[in-house]
JSON list of C-alpha atoms in Angstrom, two decimals:
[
{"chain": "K", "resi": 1, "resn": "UNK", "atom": "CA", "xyz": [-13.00, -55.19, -79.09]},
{"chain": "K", "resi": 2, "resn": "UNK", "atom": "CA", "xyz": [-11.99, -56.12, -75.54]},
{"chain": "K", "resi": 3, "resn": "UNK", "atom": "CA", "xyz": [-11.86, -54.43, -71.91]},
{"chain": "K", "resi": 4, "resn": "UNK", "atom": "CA", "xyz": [-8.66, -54.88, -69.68]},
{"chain": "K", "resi": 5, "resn": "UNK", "atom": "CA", "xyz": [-9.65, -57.94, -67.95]},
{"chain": "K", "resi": 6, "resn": "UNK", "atom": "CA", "xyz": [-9.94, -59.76, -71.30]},
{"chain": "K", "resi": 7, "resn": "UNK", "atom": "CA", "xyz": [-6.47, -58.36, -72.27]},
{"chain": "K", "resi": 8, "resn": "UNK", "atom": "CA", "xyz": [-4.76, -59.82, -69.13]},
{"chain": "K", "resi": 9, "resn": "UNK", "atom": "CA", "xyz": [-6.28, -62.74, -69.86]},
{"chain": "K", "resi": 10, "resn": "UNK", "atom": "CA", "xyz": [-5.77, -62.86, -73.28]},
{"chain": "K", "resi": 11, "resn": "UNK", "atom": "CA", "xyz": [-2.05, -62.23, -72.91]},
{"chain": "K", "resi": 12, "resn": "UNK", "atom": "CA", "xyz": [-1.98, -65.24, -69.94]},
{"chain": "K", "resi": 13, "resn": "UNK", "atom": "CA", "xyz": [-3.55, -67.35, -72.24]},
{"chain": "K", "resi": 14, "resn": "UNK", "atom": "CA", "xyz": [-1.55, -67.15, -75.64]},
{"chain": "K", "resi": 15, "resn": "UNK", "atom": "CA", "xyz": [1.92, -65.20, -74.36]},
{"chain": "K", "resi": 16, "resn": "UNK", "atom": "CA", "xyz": [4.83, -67.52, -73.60]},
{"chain": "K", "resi": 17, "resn": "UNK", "atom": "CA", "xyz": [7.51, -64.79, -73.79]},
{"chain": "K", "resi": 18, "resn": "UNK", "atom": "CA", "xyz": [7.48, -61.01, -73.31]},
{"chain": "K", "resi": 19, "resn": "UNK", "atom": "CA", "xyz": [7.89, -60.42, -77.07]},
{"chain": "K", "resi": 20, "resn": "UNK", "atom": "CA", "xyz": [4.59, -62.24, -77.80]},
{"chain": "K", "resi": 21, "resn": "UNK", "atom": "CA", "xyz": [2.79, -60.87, -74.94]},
{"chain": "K", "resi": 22, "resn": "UNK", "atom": "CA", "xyz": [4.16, -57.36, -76.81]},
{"chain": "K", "resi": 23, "resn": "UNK", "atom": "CA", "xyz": [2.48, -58.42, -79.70]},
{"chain": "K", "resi": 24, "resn": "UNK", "atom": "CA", "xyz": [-0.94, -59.77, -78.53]},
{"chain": "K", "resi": 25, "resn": "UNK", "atom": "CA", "xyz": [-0.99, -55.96, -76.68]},
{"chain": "K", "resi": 26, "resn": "UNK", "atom": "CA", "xyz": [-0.11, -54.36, -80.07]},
{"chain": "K", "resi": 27, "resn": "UNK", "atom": "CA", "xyz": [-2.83, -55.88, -81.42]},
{"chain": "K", "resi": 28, "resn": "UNK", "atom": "CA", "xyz": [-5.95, -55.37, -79.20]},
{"chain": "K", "resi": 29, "resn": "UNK", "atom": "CA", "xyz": [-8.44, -53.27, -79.54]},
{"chain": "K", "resi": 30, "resn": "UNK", "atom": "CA", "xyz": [-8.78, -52.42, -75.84]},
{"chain": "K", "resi": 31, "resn": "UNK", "atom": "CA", "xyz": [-11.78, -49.99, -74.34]},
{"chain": "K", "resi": 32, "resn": "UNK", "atom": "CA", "xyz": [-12.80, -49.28, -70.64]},
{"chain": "K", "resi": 33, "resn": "UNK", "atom": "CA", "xyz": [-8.69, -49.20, -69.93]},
{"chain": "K", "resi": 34, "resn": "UNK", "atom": "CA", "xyz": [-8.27, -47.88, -65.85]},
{"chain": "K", "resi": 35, "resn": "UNK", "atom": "CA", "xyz": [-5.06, -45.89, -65.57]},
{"chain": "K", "resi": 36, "resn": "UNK", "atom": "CA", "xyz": [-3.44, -48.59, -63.96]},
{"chain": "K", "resi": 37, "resn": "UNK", "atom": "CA", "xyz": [0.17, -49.69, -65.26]},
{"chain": "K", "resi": 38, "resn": "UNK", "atom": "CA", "xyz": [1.07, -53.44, -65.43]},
{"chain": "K", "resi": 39, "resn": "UNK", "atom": "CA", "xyz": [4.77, -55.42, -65.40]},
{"chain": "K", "resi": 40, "resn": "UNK", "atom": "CA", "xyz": [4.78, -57.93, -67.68]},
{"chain": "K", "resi": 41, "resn": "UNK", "atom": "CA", "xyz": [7.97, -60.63, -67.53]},
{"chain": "K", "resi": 42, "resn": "UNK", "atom": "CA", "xyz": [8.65, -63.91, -68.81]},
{"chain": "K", "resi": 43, "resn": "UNK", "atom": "CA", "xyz": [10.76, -66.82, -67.24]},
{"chain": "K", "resi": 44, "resn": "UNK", "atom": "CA", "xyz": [14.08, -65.33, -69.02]},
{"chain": "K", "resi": 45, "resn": "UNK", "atom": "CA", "xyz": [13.86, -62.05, -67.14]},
{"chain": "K", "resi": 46, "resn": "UNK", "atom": "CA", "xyz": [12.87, -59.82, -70.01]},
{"chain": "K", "resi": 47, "resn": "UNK", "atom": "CA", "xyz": [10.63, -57.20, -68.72]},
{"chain": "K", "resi": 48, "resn": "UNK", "atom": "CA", "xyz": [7.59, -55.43, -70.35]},
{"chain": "K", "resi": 49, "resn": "UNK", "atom": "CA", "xyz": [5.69, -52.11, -69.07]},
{"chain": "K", "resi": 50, "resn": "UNK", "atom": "CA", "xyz": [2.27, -51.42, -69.80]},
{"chain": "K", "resi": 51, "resn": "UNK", "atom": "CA", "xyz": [0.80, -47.82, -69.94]},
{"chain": "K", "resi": 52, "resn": "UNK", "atom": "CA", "xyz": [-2.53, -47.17, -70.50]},
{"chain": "K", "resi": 53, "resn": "UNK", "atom": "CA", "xyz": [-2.96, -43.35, -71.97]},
{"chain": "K", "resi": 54, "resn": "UNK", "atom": "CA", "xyz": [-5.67, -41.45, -73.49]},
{"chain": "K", "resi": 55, "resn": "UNK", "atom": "CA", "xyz": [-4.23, -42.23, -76.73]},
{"chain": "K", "resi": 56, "resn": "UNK", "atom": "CA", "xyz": [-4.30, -46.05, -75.99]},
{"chain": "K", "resi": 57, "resn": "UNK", "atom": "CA", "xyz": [-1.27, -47.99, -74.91]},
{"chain": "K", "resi": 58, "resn": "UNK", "atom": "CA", "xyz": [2.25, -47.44, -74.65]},
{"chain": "K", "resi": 59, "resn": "UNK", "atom": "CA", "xyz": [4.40, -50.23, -73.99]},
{"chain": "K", "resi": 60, "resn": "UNK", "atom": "CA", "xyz": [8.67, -49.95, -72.70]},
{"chain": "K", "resi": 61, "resn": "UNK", "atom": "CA", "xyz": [10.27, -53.78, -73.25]},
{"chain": "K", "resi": 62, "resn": "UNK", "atom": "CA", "xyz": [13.74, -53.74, -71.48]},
{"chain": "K", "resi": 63, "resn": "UNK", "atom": "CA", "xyz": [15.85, -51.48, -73.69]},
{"chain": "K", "resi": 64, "resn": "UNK", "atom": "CA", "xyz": [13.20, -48.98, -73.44]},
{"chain": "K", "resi": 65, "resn": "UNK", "atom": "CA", "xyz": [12.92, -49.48, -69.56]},
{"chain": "K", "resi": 66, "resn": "UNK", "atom": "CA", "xyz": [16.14, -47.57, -68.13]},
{"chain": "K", "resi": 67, "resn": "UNK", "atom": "CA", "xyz": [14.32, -47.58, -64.50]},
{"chain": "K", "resi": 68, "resn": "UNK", "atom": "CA", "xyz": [12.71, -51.29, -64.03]},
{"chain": "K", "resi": 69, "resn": "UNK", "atom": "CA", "xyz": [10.47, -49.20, -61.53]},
{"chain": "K", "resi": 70, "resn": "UNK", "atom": "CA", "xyz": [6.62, -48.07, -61.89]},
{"chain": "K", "resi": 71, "resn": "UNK", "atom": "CA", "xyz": [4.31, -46.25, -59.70]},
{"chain": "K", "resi": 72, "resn": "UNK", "atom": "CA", "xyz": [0.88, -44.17, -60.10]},
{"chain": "K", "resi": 73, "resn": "UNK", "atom": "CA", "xyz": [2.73, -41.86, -62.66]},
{"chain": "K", "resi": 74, "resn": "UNK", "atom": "CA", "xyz": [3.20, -41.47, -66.05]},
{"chain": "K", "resi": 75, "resn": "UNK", "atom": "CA", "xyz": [6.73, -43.18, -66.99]},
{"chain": "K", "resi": 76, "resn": "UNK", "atom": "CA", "xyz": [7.93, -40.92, -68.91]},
{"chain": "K", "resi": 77, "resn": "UNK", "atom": "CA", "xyz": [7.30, -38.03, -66.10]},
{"chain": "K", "resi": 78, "resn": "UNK", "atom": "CA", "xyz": [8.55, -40.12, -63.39]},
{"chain": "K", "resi": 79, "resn": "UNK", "atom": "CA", "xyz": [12.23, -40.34, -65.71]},
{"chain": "K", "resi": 80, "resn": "UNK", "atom": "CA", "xyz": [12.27, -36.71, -65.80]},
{"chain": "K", "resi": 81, "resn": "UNK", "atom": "CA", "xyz": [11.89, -35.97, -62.30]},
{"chain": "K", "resi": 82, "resn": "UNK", "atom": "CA", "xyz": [14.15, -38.96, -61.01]},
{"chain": "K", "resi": 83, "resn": "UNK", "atom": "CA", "xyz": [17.08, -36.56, -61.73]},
{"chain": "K", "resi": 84, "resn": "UNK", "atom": "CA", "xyz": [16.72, -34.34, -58.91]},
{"chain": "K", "resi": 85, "resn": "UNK", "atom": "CA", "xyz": [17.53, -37.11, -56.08]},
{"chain": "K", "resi": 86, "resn": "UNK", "atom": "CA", "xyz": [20.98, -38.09, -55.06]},
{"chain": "K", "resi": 87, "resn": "UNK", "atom": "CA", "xyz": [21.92, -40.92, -57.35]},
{"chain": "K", "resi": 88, "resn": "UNK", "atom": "CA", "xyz": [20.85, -40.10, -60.21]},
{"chain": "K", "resi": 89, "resn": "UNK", "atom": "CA", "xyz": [22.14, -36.65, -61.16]},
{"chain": "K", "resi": 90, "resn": "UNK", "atom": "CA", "xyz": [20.80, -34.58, -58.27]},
{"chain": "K", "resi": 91, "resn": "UNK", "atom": "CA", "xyz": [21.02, -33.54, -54.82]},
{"chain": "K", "resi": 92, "resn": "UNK", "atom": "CA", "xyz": [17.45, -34.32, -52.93]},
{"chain": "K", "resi": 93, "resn": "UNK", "atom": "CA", "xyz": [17.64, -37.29, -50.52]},
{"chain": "K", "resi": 94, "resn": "UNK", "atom": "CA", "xyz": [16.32, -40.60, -51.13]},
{"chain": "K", "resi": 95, "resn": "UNK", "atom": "CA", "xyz": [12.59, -40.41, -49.35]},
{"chain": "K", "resi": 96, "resn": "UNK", "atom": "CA", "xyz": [13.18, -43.38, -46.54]},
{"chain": "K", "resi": 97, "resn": "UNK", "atom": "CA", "xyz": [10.48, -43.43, -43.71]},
{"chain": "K", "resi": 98, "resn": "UNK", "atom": "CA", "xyz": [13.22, -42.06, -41.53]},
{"chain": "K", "resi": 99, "resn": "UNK", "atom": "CA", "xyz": [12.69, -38.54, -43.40]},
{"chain": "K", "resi": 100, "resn": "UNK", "atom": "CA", "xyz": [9.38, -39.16, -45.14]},
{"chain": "K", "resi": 101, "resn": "UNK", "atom": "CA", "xyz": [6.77, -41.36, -43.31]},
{"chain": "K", "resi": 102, "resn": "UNK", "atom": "CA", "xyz": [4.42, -41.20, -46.29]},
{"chain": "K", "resi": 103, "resn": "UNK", "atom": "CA", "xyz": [6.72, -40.76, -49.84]},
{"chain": "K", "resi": 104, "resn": "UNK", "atom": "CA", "xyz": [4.11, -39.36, -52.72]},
{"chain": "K", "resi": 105, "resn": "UNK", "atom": "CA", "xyz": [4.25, -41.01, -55.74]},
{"chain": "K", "resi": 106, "resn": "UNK", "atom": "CA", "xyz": [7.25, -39.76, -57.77]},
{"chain": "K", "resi": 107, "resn": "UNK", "atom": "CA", "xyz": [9.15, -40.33, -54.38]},
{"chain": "K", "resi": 108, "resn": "UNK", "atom": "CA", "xyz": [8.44, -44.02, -54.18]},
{"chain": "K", "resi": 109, "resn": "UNK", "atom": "CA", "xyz": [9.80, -44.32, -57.59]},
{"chain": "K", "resi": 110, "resn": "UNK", "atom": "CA", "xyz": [13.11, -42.84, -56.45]},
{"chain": "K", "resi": 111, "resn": "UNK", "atom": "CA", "xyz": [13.03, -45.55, -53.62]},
{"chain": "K", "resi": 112, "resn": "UNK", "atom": "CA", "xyz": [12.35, -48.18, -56.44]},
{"chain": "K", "resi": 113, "resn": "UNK", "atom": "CA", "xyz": [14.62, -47.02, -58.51]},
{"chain": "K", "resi": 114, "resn": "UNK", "atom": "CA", "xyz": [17.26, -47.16, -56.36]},
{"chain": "K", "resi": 115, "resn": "UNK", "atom": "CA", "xyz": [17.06, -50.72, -55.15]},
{"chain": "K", "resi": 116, "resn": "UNK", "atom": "CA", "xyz": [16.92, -52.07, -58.24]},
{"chain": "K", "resi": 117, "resn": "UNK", "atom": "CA", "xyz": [19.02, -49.92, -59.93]},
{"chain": "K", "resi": 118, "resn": "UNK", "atom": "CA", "xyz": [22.05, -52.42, -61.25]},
{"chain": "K", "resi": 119, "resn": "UNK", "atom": "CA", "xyz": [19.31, -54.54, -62.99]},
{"chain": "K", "resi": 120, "resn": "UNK", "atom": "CA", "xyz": [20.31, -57.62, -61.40]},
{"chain": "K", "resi": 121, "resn": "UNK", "atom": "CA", "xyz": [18.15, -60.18, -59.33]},
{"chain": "K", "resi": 122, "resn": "UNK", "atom": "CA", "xyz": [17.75, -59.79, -55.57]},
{"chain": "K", "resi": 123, "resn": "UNK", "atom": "CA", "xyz": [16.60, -62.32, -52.83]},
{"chain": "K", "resi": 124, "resn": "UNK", "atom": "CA", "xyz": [13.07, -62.64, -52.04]},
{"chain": "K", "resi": 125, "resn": "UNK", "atom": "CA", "xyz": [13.99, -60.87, -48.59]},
{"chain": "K", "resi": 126, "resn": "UNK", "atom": "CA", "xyz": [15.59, -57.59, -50.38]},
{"chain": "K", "resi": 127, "resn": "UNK", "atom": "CA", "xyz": [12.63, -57.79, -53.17]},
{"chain": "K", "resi": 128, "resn": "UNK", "atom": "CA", "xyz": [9.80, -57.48, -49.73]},
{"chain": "K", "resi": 129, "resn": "UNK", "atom": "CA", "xyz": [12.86, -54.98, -47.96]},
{"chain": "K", "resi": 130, "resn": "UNK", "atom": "CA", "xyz": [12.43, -52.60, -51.22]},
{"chain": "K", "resi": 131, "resn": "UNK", "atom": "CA", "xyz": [8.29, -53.35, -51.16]},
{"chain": "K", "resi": 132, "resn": "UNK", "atom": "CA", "xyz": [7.91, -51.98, -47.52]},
{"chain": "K", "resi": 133, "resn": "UNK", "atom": "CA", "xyz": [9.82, -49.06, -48.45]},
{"chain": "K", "resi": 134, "resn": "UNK", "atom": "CA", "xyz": [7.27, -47.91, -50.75]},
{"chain": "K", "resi": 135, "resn": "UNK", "atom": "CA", "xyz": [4.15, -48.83, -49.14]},
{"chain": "K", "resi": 136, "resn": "UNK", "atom": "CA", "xyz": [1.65, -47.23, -48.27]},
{"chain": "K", "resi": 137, "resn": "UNK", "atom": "CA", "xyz": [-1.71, -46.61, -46.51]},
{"chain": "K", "resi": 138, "resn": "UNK", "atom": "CA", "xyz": [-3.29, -48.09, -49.02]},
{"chain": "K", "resi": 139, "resn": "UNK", "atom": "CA", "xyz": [-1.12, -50.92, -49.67]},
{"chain": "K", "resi": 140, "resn": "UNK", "atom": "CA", "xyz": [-3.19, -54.38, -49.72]},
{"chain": "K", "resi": 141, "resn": "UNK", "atom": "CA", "xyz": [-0.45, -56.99, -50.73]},
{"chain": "K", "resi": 142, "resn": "UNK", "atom": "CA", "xyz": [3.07, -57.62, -52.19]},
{"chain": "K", "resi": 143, "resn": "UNK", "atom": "CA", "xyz": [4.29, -59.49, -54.39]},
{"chain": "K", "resi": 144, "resn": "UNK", "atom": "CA", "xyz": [7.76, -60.63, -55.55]},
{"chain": "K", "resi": 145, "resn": "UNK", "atom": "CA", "xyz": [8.20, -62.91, -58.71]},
{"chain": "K", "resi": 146, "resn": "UNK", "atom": "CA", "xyz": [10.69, -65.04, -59.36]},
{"chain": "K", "resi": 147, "resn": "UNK", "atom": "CA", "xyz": [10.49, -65.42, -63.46]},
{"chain": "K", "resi": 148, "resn": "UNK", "atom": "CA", "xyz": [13.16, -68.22, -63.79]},
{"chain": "K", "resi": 149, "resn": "UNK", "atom": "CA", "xyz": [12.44, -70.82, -60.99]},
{"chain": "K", "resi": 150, "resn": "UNK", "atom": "CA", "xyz": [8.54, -70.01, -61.74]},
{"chain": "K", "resi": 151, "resn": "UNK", "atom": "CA", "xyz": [7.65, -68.54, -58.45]},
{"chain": "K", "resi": 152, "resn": "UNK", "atom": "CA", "xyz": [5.48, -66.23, -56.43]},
{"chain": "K", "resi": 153, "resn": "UNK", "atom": "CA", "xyz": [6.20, -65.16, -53.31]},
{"chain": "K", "resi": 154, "resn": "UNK", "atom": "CA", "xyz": [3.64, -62.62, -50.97]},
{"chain": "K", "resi": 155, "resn": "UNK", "atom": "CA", "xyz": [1.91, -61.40, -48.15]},
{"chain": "K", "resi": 156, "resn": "UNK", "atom": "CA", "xyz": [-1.18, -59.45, -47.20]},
{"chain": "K", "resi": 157, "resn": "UNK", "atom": "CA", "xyz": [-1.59, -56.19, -45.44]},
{"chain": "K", "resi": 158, "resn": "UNK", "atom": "CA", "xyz": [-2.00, -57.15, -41.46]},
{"chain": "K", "resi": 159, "resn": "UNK", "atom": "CA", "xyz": [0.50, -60.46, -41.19]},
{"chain": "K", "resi": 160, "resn": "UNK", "atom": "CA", "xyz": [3.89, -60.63, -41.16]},
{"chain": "K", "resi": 161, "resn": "UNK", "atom": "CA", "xyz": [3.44, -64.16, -42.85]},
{"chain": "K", "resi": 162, "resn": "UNK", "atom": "CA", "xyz": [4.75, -64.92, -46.95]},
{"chain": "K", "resi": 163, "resn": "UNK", "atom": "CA", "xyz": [3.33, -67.09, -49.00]},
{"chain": "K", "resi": 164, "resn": "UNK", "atom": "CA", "xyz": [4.81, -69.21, -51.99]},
{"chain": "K", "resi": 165, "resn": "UNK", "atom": "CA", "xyz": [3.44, -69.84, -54.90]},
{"chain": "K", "resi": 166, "resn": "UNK", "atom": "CA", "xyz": [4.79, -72.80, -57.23]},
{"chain": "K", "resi": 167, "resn": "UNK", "atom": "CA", "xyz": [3.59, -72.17, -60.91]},
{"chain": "K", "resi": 168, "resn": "UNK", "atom": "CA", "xyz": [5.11, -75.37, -61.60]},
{"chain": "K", "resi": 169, "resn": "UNK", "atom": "CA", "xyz": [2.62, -77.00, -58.67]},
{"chain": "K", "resi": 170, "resn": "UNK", "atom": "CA", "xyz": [-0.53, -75.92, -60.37]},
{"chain": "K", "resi": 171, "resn": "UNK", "atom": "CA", "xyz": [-2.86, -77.92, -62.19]},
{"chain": "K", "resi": 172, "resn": "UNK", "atom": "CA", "xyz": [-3.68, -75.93, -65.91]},
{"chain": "K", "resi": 173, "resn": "UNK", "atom": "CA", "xyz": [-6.15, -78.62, -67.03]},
{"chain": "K", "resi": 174, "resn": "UNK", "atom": "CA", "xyz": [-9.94, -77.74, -67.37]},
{"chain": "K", "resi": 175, "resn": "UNK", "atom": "CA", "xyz": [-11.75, -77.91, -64.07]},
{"chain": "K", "resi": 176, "resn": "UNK", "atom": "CA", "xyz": [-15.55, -76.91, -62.91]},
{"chain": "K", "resi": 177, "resn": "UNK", "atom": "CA", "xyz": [-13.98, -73.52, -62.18]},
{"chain": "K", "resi": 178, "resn": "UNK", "atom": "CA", "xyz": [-10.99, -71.22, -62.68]},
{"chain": "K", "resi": 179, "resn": "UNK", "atom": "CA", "xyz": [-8.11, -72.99, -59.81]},
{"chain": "K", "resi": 180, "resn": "UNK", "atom": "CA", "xyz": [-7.92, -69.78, -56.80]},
{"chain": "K", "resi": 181, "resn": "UNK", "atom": "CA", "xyz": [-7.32, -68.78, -53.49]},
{"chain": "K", "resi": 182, "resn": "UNK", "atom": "CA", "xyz": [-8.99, -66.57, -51.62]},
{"chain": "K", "resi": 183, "resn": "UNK", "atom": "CA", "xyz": [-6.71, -63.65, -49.75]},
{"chain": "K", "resi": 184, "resn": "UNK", "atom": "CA", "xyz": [-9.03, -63.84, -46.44]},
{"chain": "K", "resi": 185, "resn": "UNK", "atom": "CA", "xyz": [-8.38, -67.38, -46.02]},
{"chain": "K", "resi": 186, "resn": "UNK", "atom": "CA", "xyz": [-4.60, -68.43, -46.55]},
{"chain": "K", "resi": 187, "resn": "UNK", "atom": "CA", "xyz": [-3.44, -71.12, -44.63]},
{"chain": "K", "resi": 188, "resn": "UNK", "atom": "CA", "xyz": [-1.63, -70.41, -41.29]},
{"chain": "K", "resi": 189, "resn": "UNK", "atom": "CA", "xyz": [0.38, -73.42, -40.73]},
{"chain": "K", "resi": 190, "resn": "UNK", "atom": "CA", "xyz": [2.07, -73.55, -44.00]},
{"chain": "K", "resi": 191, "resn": "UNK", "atom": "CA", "xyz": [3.37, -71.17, -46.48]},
{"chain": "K", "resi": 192, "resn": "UNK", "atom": "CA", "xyz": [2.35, -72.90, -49.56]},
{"chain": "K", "resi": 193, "resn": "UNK", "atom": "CA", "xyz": [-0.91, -72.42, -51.43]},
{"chain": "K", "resi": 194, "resn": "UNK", "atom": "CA", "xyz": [-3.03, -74.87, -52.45]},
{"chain": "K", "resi": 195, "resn": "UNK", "atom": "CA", "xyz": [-5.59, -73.76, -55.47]},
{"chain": "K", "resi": 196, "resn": "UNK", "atom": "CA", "xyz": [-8.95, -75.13, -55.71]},
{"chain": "K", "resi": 197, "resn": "UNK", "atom": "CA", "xyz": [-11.70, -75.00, -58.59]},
{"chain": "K", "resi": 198, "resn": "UNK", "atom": "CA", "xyz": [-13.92, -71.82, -57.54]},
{"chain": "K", "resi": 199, "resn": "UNK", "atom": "CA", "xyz": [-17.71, -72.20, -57.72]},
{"chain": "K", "resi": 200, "resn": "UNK", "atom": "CA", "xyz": [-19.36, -69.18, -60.23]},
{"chain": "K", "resi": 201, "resn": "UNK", "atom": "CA", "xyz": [-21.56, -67.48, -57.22]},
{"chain": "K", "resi": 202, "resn": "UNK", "atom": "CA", "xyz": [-17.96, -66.13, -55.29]},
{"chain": "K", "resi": 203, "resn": "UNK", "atom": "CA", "xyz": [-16.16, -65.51, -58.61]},
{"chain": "K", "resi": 204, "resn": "UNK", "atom": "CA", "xyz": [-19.14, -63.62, -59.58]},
{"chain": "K", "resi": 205, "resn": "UNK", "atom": "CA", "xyz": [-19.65, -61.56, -56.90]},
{"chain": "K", "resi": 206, "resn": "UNK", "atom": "CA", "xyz": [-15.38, -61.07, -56.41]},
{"chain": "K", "resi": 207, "resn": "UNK", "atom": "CA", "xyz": [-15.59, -59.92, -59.94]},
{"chain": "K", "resi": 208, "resn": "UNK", "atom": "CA", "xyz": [-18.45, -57.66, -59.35]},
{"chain": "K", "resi": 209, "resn": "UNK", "atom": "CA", "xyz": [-16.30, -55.91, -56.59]},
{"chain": "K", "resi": 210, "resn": "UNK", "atom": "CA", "xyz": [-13.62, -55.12, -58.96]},
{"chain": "K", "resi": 211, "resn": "UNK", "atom": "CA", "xyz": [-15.95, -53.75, -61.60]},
{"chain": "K", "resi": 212, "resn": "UNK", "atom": "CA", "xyz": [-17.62, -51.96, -59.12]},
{"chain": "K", "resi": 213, "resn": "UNK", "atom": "CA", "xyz": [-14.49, -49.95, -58.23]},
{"chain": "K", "resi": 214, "resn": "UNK", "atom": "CA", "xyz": [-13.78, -49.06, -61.78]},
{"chain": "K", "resi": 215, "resn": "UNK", "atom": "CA", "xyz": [-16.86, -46.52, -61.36]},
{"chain": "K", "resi": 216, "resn": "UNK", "atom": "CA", "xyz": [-14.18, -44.22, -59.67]},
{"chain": "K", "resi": 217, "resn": "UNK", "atom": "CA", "xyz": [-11.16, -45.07, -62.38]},
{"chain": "K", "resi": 218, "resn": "UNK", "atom": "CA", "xyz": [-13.02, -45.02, -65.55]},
{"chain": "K", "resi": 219, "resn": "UNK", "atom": "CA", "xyz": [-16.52, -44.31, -64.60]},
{"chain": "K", "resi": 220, "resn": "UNK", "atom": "CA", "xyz": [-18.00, -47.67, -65.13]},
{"chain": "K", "resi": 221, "resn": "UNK", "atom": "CA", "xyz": [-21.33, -47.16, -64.30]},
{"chain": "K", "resi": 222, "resn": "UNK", "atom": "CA", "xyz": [-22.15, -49.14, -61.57]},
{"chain": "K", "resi": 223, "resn": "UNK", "atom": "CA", "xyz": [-25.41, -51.13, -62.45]},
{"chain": "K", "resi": 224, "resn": "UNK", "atom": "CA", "xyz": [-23.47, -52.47, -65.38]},
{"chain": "K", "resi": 225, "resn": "UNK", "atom": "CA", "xyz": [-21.17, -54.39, -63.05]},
{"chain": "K", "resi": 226, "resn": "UNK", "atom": "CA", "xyz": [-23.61, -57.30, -63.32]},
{"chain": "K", "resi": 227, "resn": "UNK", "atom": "CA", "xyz": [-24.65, -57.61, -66.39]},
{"chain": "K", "resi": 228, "resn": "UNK", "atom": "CA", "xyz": [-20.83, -57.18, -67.97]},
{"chain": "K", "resi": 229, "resn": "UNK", "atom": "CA", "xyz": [-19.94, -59.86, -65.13]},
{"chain": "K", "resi": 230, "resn": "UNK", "atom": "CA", "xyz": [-22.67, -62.31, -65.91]},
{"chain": "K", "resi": 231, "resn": "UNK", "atom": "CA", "xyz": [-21.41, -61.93, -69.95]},
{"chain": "K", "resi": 232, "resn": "UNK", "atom": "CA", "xyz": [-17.76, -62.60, -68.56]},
{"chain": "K", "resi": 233, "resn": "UNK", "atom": "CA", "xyz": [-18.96, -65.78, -66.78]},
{"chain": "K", "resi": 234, "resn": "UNK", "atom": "CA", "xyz": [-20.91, -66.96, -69.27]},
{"chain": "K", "resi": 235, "resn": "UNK", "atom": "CA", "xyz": [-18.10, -66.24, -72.66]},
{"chain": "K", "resi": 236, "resn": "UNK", "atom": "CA", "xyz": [-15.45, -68.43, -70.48]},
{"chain": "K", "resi": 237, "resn": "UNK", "atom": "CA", "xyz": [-14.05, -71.94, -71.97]},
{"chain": "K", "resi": 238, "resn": "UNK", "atom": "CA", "xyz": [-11.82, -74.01, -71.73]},
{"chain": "K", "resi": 239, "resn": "UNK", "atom": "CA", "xyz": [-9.56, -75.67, -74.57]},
{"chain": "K", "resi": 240, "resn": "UNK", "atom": "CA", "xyz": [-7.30, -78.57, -73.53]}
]
């Protein structure tokens, strides 16, 4: 039995395609999932969603994936109601800023959907152009991936700056510490990002953020964000 941060890193660790990273997921036994819905994608372009339920988790791999679009709604739902906007079968506008300042949910899937809709890759610039049209308040980064060259492009809420990030650059042998970056101190002369062994005190307490927050998504109680992030600490090694 695992929670959701072991799954993502179980599937980093052990998936080198989408079909294998399909199988790892099929079989988990996964508790403590947060309704949060995850892309995988592999250097070939195949594309994976992941969609945690009550019932456990559903995953769409590229046949099964007419809209390569997700937002905070159910898939499924998001399908059914893409039909009423012009485009795709009906006659409600798309939901730009122009007419919507702040598009709900089902409405930034339209947007999605639409700028990705003849399945074919985009620049970086158009991938960020269709990012910014679904933002929102709450919107702390983006991200745009390019599987086949093996690189990661984003920014941060509050700069206009994008980063690069070479996966072909980064050193995978076993350090003092997993290789990261903190967001609150990229480099402002340079776009590229250089990672760096990080000590156990600020993973600890960056990890003890994140479980903190999942007292609102799953209700994790709160004063067992330590202990389950002292365990997490403590279970990780590393295999050459």
């Amino acid at each position: 039995m695992i929670n959701e941060l072991e799954l993502i890193q179980l599937v980093l660790d052990r998936a080198a395609t989408a079909e294998e990273a399909v199988s790892i997921i099929a079989d988990a036994n996964v508790r403590a999932m947060s309704r949060i819905q995850y892309f995988v994608t592999d250097a070939t372009g195949v594309t994976v969603a992941v969609l945690p339920t009550l019932d456990g988790l559903i995953v769409n791999i590229d046949e099964n994936m007419p809209v390569r679009a997700l937002t905070n709604t159910g898939y499924q739902d998001l399908l059914d109601q893409l039909s009423r906007f012009t485009g795709f079968g009906g006659t409600s506008p798309l939901p730009f800023r122009t007419i919507k300042p702040n598009p709900d949910s089902v409405e930034r899937f339209a947007l999605a959907a639409s700028a990705s809709k003849n399945h074919e890759p985009v620049a970086v610039s158009d991938g960020f152009a269709a990012l910014e049209a679904v933002e929102n308040p709450d919107t702390r980064w983006q991200i745009v991936v390019q599987p086949s060259d093996g690189v990661i492009a984003f920014s941060v809420a509050g700069s206009a700056q994008q980063w690069r990030i070479d996966m072909g650059e980064i050193d995978y042998s076993c350090l003092p510490g997993p290789p990261a970056q903190s967001l609150n101190d990229l480099p402002v002369s340079e776009t590229g990002v250089q990672f760096q062994p990080l000590e156990n005190h600020r993973w600890a307490g960056t990890l003890f953020e994140v479980l903190t927050g999942f007292s609102d998504t799953i209700g994790l109680p709160p004063e067992l964000a330590w202990p389950i992030t002292d365990a997490q600490i403590a279970s990780i090694t590393c295999a050459e």
